[in-house]
Coordinates of C-alpha atoms in Angstrom, one line a residue:
X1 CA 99.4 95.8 58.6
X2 CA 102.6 97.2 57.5
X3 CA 102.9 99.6 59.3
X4 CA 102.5 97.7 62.3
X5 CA 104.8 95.0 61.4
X6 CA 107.6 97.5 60.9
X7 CA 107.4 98.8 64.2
X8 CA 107.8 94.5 65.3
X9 CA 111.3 92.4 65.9
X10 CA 110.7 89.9 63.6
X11 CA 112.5 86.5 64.3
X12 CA 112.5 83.1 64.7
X13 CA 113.6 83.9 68.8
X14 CA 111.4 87.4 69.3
X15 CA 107.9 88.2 67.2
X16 CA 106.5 85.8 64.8
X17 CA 103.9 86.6 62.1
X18 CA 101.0 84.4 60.7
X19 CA 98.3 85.6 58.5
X20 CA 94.7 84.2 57.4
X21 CA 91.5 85.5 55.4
X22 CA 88.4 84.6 55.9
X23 CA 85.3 85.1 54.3
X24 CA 82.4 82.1 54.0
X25 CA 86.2 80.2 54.2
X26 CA 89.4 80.5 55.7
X27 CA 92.8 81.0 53.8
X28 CA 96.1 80.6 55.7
X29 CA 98.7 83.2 53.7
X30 CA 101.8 82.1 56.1
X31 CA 101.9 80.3 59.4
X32 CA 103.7 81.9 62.1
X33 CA 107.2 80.3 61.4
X34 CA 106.8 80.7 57.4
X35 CA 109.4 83.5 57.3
X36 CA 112.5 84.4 59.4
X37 CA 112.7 87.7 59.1
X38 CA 110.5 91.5 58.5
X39 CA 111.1 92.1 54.9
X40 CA 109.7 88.8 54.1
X41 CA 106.7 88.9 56.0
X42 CA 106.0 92.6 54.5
X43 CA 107.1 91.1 51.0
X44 CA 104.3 88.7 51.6
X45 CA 102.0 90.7 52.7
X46 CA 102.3 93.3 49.8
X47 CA 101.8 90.6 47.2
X48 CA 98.1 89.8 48.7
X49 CA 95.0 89.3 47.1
X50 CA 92.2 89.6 48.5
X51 CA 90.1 86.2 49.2
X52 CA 86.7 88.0 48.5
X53 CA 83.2 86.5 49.4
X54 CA 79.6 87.7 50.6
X55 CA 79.6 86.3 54.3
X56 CA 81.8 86.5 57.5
X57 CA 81.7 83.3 58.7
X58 CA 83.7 85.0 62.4
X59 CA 83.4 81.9 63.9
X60 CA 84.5 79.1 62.0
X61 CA 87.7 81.3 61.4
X62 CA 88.4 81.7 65.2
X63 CA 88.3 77.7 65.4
X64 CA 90.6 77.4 62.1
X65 CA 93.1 79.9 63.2
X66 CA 92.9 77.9 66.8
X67 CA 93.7 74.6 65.0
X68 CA 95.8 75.3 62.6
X69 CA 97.8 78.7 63.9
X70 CA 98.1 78.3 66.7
X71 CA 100.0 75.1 67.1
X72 CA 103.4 74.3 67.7
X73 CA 104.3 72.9 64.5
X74 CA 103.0 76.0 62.4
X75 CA 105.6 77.9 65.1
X76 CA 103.4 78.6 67.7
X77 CA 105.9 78.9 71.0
X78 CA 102.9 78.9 73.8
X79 CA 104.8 75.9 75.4
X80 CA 107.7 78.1 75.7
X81 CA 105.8 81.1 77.6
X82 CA 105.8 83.2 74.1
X83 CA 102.5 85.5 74.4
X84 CA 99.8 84.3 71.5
X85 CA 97.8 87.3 70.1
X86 CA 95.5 87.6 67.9
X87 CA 94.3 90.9 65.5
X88 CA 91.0 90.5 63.8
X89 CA 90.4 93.0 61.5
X90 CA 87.1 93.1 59.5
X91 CA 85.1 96.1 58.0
X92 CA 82.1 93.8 57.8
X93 CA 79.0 92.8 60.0
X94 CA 79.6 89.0 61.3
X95 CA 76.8 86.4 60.3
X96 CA 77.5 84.1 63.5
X97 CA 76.9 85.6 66.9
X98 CA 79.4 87.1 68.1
X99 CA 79.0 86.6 72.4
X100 CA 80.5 83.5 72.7
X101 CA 83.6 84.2 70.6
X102 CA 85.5 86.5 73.4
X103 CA 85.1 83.6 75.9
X104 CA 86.4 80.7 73.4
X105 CA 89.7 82.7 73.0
X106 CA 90.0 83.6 76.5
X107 CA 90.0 79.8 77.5
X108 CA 92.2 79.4 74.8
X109 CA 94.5 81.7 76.4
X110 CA 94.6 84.0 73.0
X111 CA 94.9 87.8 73.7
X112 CA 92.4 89.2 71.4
X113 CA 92.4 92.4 69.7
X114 CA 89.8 93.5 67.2
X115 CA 89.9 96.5 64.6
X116 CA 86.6 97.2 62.7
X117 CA 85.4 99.7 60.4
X118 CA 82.6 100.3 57.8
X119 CA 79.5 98.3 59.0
X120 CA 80.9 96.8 61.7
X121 CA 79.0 96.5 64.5
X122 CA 81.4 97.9 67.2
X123 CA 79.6 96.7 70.8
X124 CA 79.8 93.4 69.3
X125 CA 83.4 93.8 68.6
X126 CA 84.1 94.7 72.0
X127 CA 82.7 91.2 73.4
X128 CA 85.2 89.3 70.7
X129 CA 88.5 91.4 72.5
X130 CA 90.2 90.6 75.4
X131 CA 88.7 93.4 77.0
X132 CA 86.4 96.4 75.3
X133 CA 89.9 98.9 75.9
X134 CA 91.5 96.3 72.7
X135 CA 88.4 96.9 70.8
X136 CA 88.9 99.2 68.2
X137 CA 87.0 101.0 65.7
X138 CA 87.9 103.9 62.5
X139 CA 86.7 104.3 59.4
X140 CA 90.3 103.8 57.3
X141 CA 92.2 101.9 60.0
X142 CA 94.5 104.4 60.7
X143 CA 94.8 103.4 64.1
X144 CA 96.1 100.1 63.7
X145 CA 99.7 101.1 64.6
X146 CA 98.3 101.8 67.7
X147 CA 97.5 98.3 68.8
X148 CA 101.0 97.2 68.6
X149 CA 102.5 100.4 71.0
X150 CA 100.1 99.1 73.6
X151 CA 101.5 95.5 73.7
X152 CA 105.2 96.2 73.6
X153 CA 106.2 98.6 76.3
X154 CA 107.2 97.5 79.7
X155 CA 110.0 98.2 82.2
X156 CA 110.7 95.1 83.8
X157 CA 113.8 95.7 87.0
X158 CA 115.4 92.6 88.7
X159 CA 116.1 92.6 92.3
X160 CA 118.5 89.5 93.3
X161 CA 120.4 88.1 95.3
X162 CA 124.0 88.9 95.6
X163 CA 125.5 87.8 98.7
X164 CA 128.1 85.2 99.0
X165 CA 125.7 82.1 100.2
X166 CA 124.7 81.8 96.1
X167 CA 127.7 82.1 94.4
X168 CA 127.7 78.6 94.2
X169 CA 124.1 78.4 92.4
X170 CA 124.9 82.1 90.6
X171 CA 124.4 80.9 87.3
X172 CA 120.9 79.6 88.1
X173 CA 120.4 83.3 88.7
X174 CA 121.2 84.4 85.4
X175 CA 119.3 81.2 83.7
X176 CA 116.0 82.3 85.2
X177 CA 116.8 86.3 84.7
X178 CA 116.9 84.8 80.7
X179 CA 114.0 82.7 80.7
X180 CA 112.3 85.9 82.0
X181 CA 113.4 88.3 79.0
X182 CA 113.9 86.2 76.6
X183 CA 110.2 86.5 75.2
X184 CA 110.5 89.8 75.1
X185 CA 111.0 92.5 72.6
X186 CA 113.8 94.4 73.9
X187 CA 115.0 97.9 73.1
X188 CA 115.5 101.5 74.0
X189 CA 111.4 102.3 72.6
X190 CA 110.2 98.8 74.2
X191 CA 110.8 96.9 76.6
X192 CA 113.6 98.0 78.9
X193 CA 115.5 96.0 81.4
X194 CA 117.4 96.6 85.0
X195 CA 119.5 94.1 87.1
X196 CA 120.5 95.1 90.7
X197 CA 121.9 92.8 92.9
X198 CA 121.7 92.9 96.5
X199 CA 123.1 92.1 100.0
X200 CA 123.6 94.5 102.8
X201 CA 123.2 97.4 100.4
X202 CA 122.0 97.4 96.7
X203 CA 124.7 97.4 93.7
X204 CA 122.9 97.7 90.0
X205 CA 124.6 95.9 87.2
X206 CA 122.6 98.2 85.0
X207 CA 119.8 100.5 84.7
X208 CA 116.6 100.9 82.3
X209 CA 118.3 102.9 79.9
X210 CA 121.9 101.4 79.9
X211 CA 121.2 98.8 77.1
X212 CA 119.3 99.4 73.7
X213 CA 119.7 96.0 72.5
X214 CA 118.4 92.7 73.1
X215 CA 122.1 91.3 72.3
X216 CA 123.5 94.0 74.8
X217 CA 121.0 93.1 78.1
X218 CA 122.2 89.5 77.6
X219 CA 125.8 90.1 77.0
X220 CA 125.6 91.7 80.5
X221 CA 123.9 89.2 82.6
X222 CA 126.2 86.7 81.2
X223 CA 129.2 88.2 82.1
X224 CA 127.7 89.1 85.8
X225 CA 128.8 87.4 88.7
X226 CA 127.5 87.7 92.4
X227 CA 128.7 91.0 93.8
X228 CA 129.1 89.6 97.3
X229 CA 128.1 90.2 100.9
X230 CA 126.8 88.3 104.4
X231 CA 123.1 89.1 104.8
X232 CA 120.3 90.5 102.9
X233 CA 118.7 93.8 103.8
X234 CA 115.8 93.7 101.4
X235 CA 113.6 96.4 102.7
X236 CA 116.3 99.1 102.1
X237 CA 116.8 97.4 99.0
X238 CA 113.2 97.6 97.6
X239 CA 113.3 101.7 98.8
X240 CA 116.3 101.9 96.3
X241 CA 114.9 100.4 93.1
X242 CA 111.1 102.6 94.1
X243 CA 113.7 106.0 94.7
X244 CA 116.5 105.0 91.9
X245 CA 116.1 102.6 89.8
X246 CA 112.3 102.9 89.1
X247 CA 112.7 106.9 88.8
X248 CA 112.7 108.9 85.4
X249 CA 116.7 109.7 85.7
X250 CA 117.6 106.1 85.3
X251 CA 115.0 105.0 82.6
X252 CA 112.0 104.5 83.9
X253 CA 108.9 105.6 82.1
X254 CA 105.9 105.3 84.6
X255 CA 105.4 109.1 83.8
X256 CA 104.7 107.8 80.2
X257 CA 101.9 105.2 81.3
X258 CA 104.6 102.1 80.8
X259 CA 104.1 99.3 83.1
X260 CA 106.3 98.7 85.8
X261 CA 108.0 95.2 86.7
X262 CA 109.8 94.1 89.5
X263 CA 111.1 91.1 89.8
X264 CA 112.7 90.3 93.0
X265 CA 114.3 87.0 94.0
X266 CA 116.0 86.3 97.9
X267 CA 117.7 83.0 98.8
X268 CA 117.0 83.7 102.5
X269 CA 115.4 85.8 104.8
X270 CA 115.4 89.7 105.0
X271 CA 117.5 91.3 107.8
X272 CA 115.5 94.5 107.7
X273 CA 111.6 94.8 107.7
X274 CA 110.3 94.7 103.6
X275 CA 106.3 95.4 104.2
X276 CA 107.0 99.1 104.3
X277 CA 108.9 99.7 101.2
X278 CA 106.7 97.1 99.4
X279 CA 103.5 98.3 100.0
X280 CA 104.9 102.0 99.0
X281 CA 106.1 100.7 95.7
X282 CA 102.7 99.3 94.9
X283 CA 100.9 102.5 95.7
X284 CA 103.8 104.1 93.1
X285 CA 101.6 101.7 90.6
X286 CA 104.8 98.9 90.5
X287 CA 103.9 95.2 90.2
X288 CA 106.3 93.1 92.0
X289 CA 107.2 89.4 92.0
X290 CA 108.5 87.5 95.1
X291 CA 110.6 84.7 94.2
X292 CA 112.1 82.6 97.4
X293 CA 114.6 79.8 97.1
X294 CA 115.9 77.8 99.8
X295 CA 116.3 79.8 103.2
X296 CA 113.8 82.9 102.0
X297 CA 111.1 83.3 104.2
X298 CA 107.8 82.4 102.4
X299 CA 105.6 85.3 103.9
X300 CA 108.0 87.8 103.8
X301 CA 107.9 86.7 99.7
X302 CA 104.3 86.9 100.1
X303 CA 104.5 90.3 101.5
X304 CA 107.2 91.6 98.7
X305 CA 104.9 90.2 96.0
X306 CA 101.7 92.1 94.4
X307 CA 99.2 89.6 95.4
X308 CA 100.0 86.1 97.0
X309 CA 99.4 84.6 93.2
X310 CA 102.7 86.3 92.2
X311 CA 104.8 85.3 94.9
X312 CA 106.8 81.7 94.2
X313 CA 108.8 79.6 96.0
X314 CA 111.4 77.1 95.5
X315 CA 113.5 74.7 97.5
X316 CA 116.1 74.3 95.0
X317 CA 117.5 76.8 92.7
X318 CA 117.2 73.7 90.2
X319 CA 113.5 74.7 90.6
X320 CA 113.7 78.3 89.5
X321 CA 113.3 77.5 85.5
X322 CA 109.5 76.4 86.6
X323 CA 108.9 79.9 87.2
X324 CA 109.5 81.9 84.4
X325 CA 106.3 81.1 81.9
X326 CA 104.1 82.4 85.0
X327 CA 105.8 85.6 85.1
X328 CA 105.8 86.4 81.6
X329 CA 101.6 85.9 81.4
X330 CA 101.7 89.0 83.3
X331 CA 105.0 90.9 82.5
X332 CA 103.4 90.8 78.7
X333 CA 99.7 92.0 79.3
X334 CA 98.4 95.6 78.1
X335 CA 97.9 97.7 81.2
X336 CA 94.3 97.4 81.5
X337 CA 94.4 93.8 81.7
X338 CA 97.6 93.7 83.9
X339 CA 94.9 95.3 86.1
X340 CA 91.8 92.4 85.4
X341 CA 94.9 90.0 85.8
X342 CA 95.8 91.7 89.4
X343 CA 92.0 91.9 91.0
X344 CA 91.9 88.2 89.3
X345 CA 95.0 87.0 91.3
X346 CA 94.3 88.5 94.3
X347 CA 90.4 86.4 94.7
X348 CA 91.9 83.1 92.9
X349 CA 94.3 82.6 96.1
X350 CA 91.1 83.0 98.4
X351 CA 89.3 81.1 96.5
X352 CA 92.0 78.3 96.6
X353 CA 91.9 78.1 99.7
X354 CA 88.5 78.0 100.4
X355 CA 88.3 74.9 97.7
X356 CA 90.6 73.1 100.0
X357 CA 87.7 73.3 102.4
X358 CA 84.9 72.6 100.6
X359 CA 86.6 69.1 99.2
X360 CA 86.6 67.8 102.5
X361 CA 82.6 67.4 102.4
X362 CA 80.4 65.5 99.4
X363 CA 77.5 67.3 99.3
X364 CA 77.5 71.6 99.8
X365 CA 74.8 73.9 100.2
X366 CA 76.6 77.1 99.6
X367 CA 75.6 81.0 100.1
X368 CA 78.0 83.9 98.7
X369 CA 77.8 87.1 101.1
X370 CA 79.0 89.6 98.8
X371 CA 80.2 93.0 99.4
X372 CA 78.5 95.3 97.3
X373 CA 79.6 98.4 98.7
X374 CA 81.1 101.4 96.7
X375 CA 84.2 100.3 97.2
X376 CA 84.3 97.2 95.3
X377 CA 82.5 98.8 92.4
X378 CA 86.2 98.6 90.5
X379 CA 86.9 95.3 91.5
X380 CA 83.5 93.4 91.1
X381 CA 84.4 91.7 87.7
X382 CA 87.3 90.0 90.1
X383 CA 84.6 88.8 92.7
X384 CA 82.6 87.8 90.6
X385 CA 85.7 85.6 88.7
X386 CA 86.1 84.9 92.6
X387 CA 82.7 83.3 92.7
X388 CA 82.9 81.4 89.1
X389 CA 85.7 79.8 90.0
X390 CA 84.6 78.0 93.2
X391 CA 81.1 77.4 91.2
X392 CA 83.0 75.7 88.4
X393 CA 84.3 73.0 90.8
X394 CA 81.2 71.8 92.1
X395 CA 78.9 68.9 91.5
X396 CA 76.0 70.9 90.9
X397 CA 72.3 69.4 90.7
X398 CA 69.4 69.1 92.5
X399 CA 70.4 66.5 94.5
X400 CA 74.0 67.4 95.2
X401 CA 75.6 71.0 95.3
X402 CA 73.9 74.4 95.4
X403 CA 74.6 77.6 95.8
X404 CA 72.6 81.3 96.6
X405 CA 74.4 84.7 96.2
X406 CA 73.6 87.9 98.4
X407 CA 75.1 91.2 98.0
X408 CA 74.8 93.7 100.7
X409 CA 76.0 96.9 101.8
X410 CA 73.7 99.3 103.3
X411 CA 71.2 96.2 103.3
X412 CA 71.4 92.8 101.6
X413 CA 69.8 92.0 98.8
X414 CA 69.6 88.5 96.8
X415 CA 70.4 87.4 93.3
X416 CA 69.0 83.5 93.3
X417 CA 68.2 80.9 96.5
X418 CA 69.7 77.9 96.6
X419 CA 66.5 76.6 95.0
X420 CA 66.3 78.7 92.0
X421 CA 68.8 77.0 89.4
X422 CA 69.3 73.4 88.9
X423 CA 72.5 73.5 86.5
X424 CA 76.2 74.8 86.4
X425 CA 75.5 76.3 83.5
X426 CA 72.5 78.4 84.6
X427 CA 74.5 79.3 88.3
X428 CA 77.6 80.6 85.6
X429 CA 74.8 83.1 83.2
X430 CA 73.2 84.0 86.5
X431 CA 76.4 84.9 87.7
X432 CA 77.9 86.8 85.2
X433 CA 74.8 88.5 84.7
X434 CA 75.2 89.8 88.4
X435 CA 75.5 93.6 88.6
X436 CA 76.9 96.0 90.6
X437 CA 74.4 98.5 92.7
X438 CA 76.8 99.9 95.6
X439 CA 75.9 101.6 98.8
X440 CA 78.2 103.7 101.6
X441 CA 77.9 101.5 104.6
X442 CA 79.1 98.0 105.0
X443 CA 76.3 96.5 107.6
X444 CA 77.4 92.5 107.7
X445 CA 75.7 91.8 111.0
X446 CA 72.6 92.5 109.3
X447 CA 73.6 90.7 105.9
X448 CA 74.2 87.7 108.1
X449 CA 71.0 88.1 109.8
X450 CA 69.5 87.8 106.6
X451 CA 70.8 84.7 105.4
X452 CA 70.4 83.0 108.4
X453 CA 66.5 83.6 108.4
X454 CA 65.3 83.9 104.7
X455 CA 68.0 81.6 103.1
X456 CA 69.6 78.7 105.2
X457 CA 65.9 78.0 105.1
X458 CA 63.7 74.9 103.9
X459 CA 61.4 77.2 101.6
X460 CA 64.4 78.7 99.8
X461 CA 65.9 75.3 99.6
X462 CA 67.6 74.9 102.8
X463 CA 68.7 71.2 103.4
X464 CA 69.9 71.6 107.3
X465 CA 67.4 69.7 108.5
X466 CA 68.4 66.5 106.3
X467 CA 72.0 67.2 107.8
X468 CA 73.5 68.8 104.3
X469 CA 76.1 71.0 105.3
X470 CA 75.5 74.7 104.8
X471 CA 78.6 77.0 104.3
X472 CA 78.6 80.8 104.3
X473 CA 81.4 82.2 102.1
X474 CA 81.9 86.3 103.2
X475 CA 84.1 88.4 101.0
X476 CA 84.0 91.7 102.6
X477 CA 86.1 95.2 101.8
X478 CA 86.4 96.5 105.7
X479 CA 85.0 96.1 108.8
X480 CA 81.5 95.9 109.5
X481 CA 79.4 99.4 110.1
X482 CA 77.2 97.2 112.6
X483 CA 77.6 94.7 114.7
X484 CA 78.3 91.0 113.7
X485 CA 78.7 89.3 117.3
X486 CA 75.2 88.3 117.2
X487 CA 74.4 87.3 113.8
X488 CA 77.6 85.4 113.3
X489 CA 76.9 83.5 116.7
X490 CA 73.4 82.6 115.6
X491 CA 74.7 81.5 112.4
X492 CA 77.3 78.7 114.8
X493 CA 74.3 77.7 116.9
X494 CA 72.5 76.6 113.5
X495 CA 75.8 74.9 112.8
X496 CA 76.1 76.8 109.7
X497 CA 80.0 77.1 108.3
X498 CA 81.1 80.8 107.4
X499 CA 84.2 81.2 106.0
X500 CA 85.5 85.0 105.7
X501 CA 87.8 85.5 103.0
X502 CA 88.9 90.0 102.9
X503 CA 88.7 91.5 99.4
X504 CA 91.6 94.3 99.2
X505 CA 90.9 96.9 96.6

């Protein structure tokens, strides 16, 4: 723990530590804002005695430390956008079940990481972290250390606005660039920071490796002021940070595996074209952010941005401090689930959309067309998030909603009519429990064909007949490998709803 601690910024405004025991009982040692400063918390911590005890009650700890750690007045800063992580460390086989755990933090919003040894049982671990890559098991716990490198690193580059239209509103700029960092642990080995501001060309106010210090990044953008000019040219702009400012000479460290931030806020439209130079600085492995206030066109942000989730707009630059908490839950996350985070973004704004639809009708009889082709293999956990979280908003009974899922690729194959379960609950196991088979071909004319005969039907629980509307939801990777002019005509004719929604790898 030491060791990890002294590679941490501890503060009151940066990283805060809390510590608990736990055996058949919980023991708090110190909340999360019982000491200002590192050599307290390791003074503490050296003067430990161990609680002792002959059972690991795992899950009446979780809820303790959930209660009682994580709340604002024991320091927690959640409200604030402050990241809450938790490091279970145990050498020792857990008495409760450990399966549910994992999903009670997640919904808590608690990034879990979990460092076993000794008898252990290590796939059981895995289930309790975030994700089975912060899962980690030794026999001395030598690599604890290692769990705090993969938190901290990012590069995070701001791309703003700089032309003369927001001088008046410049300091609403600077606010939000603030809001941004200021969760962050800043420094040379951490998390490193770039502003460039922008109008008809780009002009940086500093790099990735100007600054070393937290105090140093925000001495600079206070002193900043707009660096002038008539129009934006954002495109040429977004080719500069990919070519200069996102490049090993000036402090980047994508070659080292670090993630890569971009940040890039326009109070009106682009002159020059931006879907070029964004899409290349994804495929470089760069996230960015759109933010759009007042004139800034909103697909254009859209288009700048990652996925659609991470592109925000504004009216007023009033409006900008909303955004910041959003962009730190990703700016903050490990790398592997900046990437679950991504796939997840990217099927939640589908399936937003399709909600919008589905709430105009009471009663839904609804059948997933799924691609299960090899090239969603990487993405399925995000379809099937995509799936979970339509599911979760319906009113699902026997006599109300229900739903069927097909996958299909070379041919379609089904995981449960709209007859087989009679609960939220059982569609939710049933649909995490979904795996994923692949195939080369992505035949949707005959997937279609499928559902229209052997499950918009009475015997698999088809309500058509009664006039209950039936909705086809397709989430395909590429076009069809057959023809769909057919199917998807005979699916109209039986008045059946299909909604297509494009899953992008």
């Amino acid at each position: 723990m030491i060791n990890t601690i002294n590679q941490l910024e501890i503060r009151p405004d940066r990283v805060q530590i809390g510590l608990l025991q736990f055996a058949e009982q919980p023991r708090i040692e110190f909340y999360l804002n019982s000491f200002r400063n590192r050599q307290a918390v390791v003074n503490k911590i050296s003067q430990m005695r161990l609680l002792g005890g002959s059972v690991l009650n795992v899950g009446a700890a979780v809820t303790y430390a959930l209660e009682n750690m994580f709340q604002a007045s024991t320091g927690s800063r959640k409200s604030e956008g402050a990241h809450q992580v938790l490091v279970i460390v145990t050498g020792a086989p857990g008495e409760e079940q450990l399966s549910t755990l994992g999903d009670t933090l997640a919904l808590a919003k608690i990034l879990t990481f979990t460092v076993t040894s000794g008898q252990a049982n290590a796939d059981a671990w895995q289930r309790v972290a975030f994700t089975e890559e912060l899962a980690y098991h030794s026999e001395d716990f030598s690599k604890l250390p290692e769990v705090a490198d993969t938190i901290i690193d990012q590069d995070v580059a701001f791309l703003i606005d700089g032309t003369d239209s927001v001088r008046a509103d410049f300091s609403y700029i600077r606010d939000f660039i603030i809001s941004v960092i200021e969760p962050l642990d800043i420094g040379i080995d951490k998390v490193r920071i770039s502003v460039v501001q922008h109008s008809e060309r780009p002009a940086p106010n500093f790099y990735l490796n100007t600054y070393k210090t937290k105090e140093e990044v925000l001495r600079a953008i206070n002193e900043m002021t707009p660096a002038g000019g008539r129009s934006l040219n954002t495109g040429s702009a977004l080719k500069f940070m990919k070519d200069t400012i996102l490049s090993e000479p000036y402090g980047s460290r994508s070659s080292l595996n670090v993630p890569q931030f971009l940040i890039v806020l326009a109070a009106d439209r682009s002159v020059d074209n931006v879907k070029q130079p964004a899409s290349d600085l994804k495929k470089e492995g760069v996230v960015p952010f759109g933010v759009g206030v007042k004139n800034a066109d909103p697909e254009q942000i859209k288009t700048i941005s990652q996925n659609p989730s991470l592109a925000f707009t504004v009216k007023e630059f009033s409006e900008l401090s909303n955004i910041p908490n959003s962009i730190n839950y990703y700016v903050a996350l490990p790398q592997k689930e900046l990437d679950k985070a991504i796939e997840q973004g990217k099927t939640s704004y589908a399936s937003e959309s399709i909600l919008t639809l589905l709430s105009k009708t009471l009663t839904r009889y609804i059948v997933f067309l799924l691609d299960d082709s090899d090239n969603t293999k990487d993405g399925f956990s995000a379809i099937k998030h995509f799936v979970k979280n339509i599911v979760e908003t319906l009113y699902v009974d026997e006599n109300h909603d229900r739903v069927s899922v097909v996958q299909f690729a070379d041919g379609p194959r089904v995981n449960f009519y709209l007859s087989t379960h009679k609960t939220k609950g059982d569609y939710i196991k049933a649909i995490d429990g979904m795996k994923h088979k692949g195939g080369r071909r992505v035949n949707i004319g005959a997937a279609l064909q499928f559902v229209r005969h052997r499950v918009f039907t009475s015997s698999t629980g088809s309500r058509r007949l009664e006039g209950v509307p039936q909705i086809l939801i397709l989430l395909s990777s590429k076009p069809s490998s057959d023809n769909v002019r057919g199917p998807a005509s005979s699916l109209k004719e039986h008045e059946i709803v299909s909604v297509a929604s494009k899953y992008c790898r």
